[in-house]
Short mmCIF file of C-alpha atoms and ligand atoms in Angstrom, two decimals:
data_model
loop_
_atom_site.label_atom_id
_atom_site.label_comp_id
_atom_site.label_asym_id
_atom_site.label_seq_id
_atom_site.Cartn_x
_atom_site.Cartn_y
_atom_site.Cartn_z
CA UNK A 20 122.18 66.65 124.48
CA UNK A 21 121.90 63.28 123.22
CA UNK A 22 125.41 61.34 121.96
CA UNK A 23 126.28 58.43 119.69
CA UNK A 24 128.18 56.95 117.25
CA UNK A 25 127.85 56.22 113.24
CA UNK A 26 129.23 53.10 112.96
CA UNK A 27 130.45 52.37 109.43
CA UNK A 28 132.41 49.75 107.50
CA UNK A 29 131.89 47.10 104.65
CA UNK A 30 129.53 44.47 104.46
CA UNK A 31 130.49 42.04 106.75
CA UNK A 32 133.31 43.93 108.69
CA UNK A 33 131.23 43.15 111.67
CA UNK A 34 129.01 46.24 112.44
CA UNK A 35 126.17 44.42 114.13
CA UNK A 36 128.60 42.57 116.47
CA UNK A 37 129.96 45.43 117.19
CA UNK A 38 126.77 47.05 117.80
CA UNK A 39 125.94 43.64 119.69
CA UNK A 40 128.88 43.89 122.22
CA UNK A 41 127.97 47.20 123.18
CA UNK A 42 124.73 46.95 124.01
CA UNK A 43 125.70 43.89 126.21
CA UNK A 44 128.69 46.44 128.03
CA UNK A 45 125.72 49.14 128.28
CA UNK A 46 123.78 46.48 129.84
CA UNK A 47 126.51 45.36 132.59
CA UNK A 48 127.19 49.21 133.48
CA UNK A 49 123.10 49.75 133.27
CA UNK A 50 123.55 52.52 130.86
CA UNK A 51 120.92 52.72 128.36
CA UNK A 52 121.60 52.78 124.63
CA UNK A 53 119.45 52.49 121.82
CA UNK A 54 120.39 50.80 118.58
CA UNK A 55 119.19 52.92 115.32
CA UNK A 56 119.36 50.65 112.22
CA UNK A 57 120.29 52.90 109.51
CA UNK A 58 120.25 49.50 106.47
CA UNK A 59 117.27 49.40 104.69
CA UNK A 60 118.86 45.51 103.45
CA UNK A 61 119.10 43.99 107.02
CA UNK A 62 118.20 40.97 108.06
CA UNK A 63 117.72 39.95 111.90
CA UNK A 64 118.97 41.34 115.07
CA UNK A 65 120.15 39.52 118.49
CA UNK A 66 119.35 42.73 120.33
CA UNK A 67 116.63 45.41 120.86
CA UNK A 68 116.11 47.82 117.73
CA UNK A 69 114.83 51.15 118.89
CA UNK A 70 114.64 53.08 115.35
CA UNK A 71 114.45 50.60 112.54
CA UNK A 72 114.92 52.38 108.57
CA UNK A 73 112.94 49.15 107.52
CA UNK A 74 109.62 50.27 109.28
CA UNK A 75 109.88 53.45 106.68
CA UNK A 76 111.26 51.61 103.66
CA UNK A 77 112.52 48.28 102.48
CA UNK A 78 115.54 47.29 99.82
CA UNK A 79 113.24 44.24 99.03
CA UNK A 80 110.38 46.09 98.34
CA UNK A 81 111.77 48.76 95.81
CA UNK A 82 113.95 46.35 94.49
CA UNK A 83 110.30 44.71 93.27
CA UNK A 84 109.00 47.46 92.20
CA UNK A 85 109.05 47.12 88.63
CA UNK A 86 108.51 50.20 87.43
CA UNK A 87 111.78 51.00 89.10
CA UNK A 88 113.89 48.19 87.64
CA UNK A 89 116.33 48.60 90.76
CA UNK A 90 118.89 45.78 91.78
CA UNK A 91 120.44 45.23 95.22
CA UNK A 92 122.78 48.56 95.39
CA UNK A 93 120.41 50.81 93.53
CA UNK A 94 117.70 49.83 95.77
CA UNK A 95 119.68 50.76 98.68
CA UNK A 96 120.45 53.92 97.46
CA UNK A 97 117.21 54.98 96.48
CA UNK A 98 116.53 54.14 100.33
CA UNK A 99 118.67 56.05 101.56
CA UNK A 100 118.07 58.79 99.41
CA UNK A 101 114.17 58.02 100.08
CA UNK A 102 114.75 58.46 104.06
CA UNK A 103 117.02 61.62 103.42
CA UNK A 104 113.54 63.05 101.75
CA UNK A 105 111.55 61.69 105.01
CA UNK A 106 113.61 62.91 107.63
CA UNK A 107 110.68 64.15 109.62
CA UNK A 108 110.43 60.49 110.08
CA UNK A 109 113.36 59.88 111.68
CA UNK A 110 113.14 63.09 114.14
CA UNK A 111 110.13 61.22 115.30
CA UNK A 112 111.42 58.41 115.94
CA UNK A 113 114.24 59.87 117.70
CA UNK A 114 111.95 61.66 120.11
CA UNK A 115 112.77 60.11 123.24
CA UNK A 116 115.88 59.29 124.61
CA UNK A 117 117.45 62.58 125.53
CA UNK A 118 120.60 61.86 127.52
CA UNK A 119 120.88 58.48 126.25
CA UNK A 120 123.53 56.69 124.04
CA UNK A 121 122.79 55.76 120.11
CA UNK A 122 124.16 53.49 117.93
CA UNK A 123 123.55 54.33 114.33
CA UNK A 124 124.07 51.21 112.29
CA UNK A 125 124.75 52.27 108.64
CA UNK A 126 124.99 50.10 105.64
CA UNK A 127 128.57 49.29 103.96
CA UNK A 128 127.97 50.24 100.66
CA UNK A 129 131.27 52.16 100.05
CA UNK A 130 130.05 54.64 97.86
CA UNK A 131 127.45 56.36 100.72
CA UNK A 132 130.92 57.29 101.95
CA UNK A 133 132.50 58.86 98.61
CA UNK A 134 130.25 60.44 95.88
CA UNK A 135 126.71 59.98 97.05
CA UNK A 136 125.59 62.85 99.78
CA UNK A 137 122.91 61.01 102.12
CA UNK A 138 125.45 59.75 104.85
CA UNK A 139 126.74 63.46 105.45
CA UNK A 140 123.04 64.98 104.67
CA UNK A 141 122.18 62.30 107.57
CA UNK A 142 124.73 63.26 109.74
CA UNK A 143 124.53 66.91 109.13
CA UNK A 144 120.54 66.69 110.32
CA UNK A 145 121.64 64.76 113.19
CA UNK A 146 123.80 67.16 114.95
CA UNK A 147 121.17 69.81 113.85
CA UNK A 148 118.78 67.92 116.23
CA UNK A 149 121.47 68.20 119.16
CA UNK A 150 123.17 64.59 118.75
CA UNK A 151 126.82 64.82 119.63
CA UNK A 152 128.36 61.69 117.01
CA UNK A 153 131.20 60.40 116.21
CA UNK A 154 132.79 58.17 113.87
CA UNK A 155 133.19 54.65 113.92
CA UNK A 156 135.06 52.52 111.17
CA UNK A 157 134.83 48.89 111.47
CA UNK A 158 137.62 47.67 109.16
CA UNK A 159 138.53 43.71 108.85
CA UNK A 160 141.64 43.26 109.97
CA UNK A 161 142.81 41.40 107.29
CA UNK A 162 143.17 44.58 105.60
CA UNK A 163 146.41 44.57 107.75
CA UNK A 164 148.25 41.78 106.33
CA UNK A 165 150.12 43.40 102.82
CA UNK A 166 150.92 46.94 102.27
CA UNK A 167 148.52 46.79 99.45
CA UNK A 168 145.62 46.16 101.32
CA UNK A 169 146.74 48.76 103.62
CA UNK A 170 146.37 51.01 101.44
CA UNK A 171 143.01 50.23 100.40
CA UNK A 172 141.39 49.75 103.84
CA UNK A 173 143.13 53.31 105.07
CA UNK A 174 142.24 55.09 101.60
CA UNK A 175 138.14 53.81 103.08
CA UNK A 176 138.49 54.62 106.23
CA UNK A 177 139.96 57.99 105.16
CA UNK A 178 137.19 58.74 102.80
CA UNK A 179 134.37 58.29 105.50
CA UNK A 180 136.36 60.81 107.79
CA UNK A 181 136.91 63.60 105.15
CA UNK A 182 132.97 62.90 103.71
CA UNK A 183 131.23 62.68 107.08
CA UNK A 184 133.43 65.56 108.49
CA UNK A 185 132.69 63.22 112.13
CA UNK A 186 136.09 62.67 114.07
CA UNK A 187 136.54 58.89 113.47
CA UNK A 188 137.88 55.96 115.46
CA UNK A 189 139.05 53.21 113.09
CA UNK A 190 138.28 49.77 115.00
CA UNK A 191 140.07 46.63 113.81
CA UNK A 192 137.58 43.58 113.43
CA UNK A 193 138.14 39.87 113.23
CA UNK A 194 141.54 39.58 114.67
CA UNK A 195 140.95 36.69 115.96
CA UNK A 196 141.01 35.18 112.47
CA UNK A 197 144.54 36.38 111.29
CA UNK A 198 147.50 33.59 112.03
CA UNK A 199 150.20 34.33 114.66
CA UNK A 200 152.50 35.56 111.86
CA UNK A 201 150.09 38.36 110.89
CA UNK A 202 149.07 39.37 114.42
CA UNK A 203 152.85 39.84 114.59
CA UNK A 204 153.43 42.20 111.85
CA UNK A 205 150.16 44.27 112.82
CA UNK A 206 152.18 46.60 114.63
CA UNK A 207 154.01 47.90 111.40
CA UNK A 208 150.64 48.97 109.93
CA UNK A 209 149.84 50.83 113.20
CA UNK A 210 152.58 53.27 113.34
CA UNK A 211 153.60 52.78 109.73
CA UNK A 212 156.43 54.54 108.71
CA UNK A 213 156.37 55.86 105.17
CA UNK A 214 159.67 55.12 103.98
CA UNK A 215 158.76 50.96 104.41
CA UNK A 216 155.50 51.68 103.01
CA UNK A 217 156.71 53.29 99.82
CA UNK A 218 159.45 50.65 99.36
CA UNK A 219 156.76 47.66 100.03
CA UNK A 220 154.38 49.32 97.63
CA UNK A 221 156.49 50.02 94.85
CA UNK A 222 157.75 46.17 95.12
CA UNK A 223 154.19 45.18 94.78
CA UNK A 224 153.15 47.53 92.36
CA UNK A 225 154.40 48.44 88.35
CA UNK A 226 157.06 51.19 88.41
CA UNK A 227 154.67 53.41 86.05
CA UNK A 228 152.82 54.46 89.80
CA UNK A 229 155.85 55.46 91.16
CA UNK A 230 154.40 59.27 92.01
CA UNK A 231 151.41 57.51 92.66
CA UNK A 232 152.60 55.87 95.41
CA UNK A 233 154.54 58.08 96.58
CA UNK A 234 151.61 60.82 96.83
CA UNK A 235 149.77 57.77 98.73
CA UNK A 236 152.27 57.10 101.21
CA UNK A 237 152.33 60.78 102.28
CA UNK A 238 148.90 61.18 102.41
CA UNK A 239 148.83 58.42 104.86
CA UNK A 240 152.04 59.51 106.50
N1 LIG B 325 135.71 35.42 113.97
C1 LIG B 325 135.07 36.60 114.02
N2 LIG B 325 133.92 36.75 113.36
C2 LIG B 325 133.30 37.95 113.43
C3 LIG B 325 133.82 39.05 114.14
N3 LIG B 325 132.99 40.10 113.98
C4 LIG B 325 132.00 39.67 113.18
N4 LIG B 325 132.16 38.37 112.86
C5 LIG B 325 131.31 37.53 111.99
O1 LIG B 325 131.28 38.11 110.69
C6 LIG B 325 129.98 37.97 110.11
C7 LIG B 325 129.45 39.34 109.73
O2 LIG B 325 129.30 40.10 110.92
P1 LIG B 325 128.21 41.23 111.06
O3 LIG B 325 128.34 41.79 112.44
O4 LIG B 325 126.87 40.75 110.63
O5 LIG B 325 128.76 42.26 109.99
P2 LIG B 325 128.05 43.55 109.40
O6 LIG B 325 129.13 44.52 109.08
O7 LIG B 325 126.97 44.03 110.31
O8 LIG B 325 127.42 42.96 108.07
P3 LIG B 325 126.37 43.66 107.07
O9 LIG B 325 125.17 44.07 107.90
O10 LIG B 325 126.06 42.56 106.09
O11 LIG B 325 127.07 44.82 106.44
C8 LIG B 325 129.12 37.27 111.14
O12 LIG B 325 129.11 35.90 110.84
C9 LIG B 325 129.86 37.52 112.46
O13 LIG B 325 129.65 36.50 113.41
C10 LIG B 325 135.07 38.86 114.85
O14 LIG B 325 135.63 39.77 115.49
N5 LIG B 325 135.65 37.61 114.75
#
């Protein structure tokens, strides 16, 4: 039985830090975990790639491919989709390591996590092939400052959980970067309770979404 974790989130959220700072803790404990980069668009790494999507396809490389007349995000997706059509590929690749740890280090493109099917096809293969995954949502924490943004980051988070059908950790990134003030009021968004959130979010928002937001704020209740 092999385990791991998807580790999702938008561009920039921090993913391959994350990644990063666990393979240093694997390190210290000498556990060994191997680091499967899952975005076709990535650039360097400051630790050991075991399974790398590039070696199979490349966003730059379709994107100049003319007769495909493909820009940034429909080159990724054709990737994506292109390794969901090769996944004999990555069973190879994922020969070795049984009882090890794996980091699967996806892309951030939000839309792998609502209408297009490769993430879950991925995922679905996976735990065909014995891996034992869960979910983990890297999610800036400056989606934490305004009700607003709340709402957005949760509404992502909550559509990678109900698509990849993984159970999901949501992991708060870059909190180092909020001021004192909004470290402070963190704690509201963590145990939220609806009533606030309804009252902030109508304040913010026009009174036409009043149903709207009050369908919102139970869902998230
Ligand atoms: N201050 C601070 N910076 C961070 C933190 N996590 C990540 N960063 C920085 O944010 C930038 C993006 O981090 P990455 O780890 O590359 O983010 P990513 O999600 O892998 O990015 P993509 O691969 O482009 O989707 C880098 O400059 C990191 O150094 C954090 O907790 N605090």
């Amino acid at each position: 039985m092999r385990y791991g974790q998807v580790v999702m989130g938008p561009a920039g959220c921090g993913k391959s830090t994350y990644c990063s700072n666990v393979v240093a803790h694997c390190a210290d404990v000498k556990r060994t975990v191997h680091v499967v980069n899952l975005d076709p668009a990535a650039e360097a790494f400051n630790y050991p790639v075991t399974v790398d999507i590039r070696e199979l396809i490349q966003v730059d490389d379709v994107m100049s491919d003319d007769s495909l007349k493909l820009g940034p995000n429909g080159g990724l997706i054709f990737c994506m989709e292109y390794l969901v059509q090769n996944l004999s590929w990555l069973e190879e690749q994922l020969e070795d390591g049984e009882d090890d740890y794996f980091l699967f280090d996806c892309p951030g493109q939000i839309e792998l996590y609502t209408h297009v099917p490769v993430m879950s096809q991925i995922v679905e293969q996976l735990d065909k092939w014995g891996f034992r995954l869960c979910g983990v949502f890297l999610l800036d924490s400056a989606f934490l400052t305004s009700t607003t943004k709340f709402i957005s980051g949760v509404m992502t988070t909550l559509s990678s959980m109900v698509t990849l059908k993984l159970p999901q950790i949501n992991v708060l990134s870059k909190i180092d970067l909020l001021t004192l003030q909004s470290r402070e009021d963190l704690e509201r968004y963590l145990d939220p309770q609806t009533s606030d959130l309804l009252q902030e979010l109508s304040q913010a928002t026009h009174g036409k979404f009043k149903k709207l937001n009050k369908a919102i704020c139970s869902l998230v209740s």
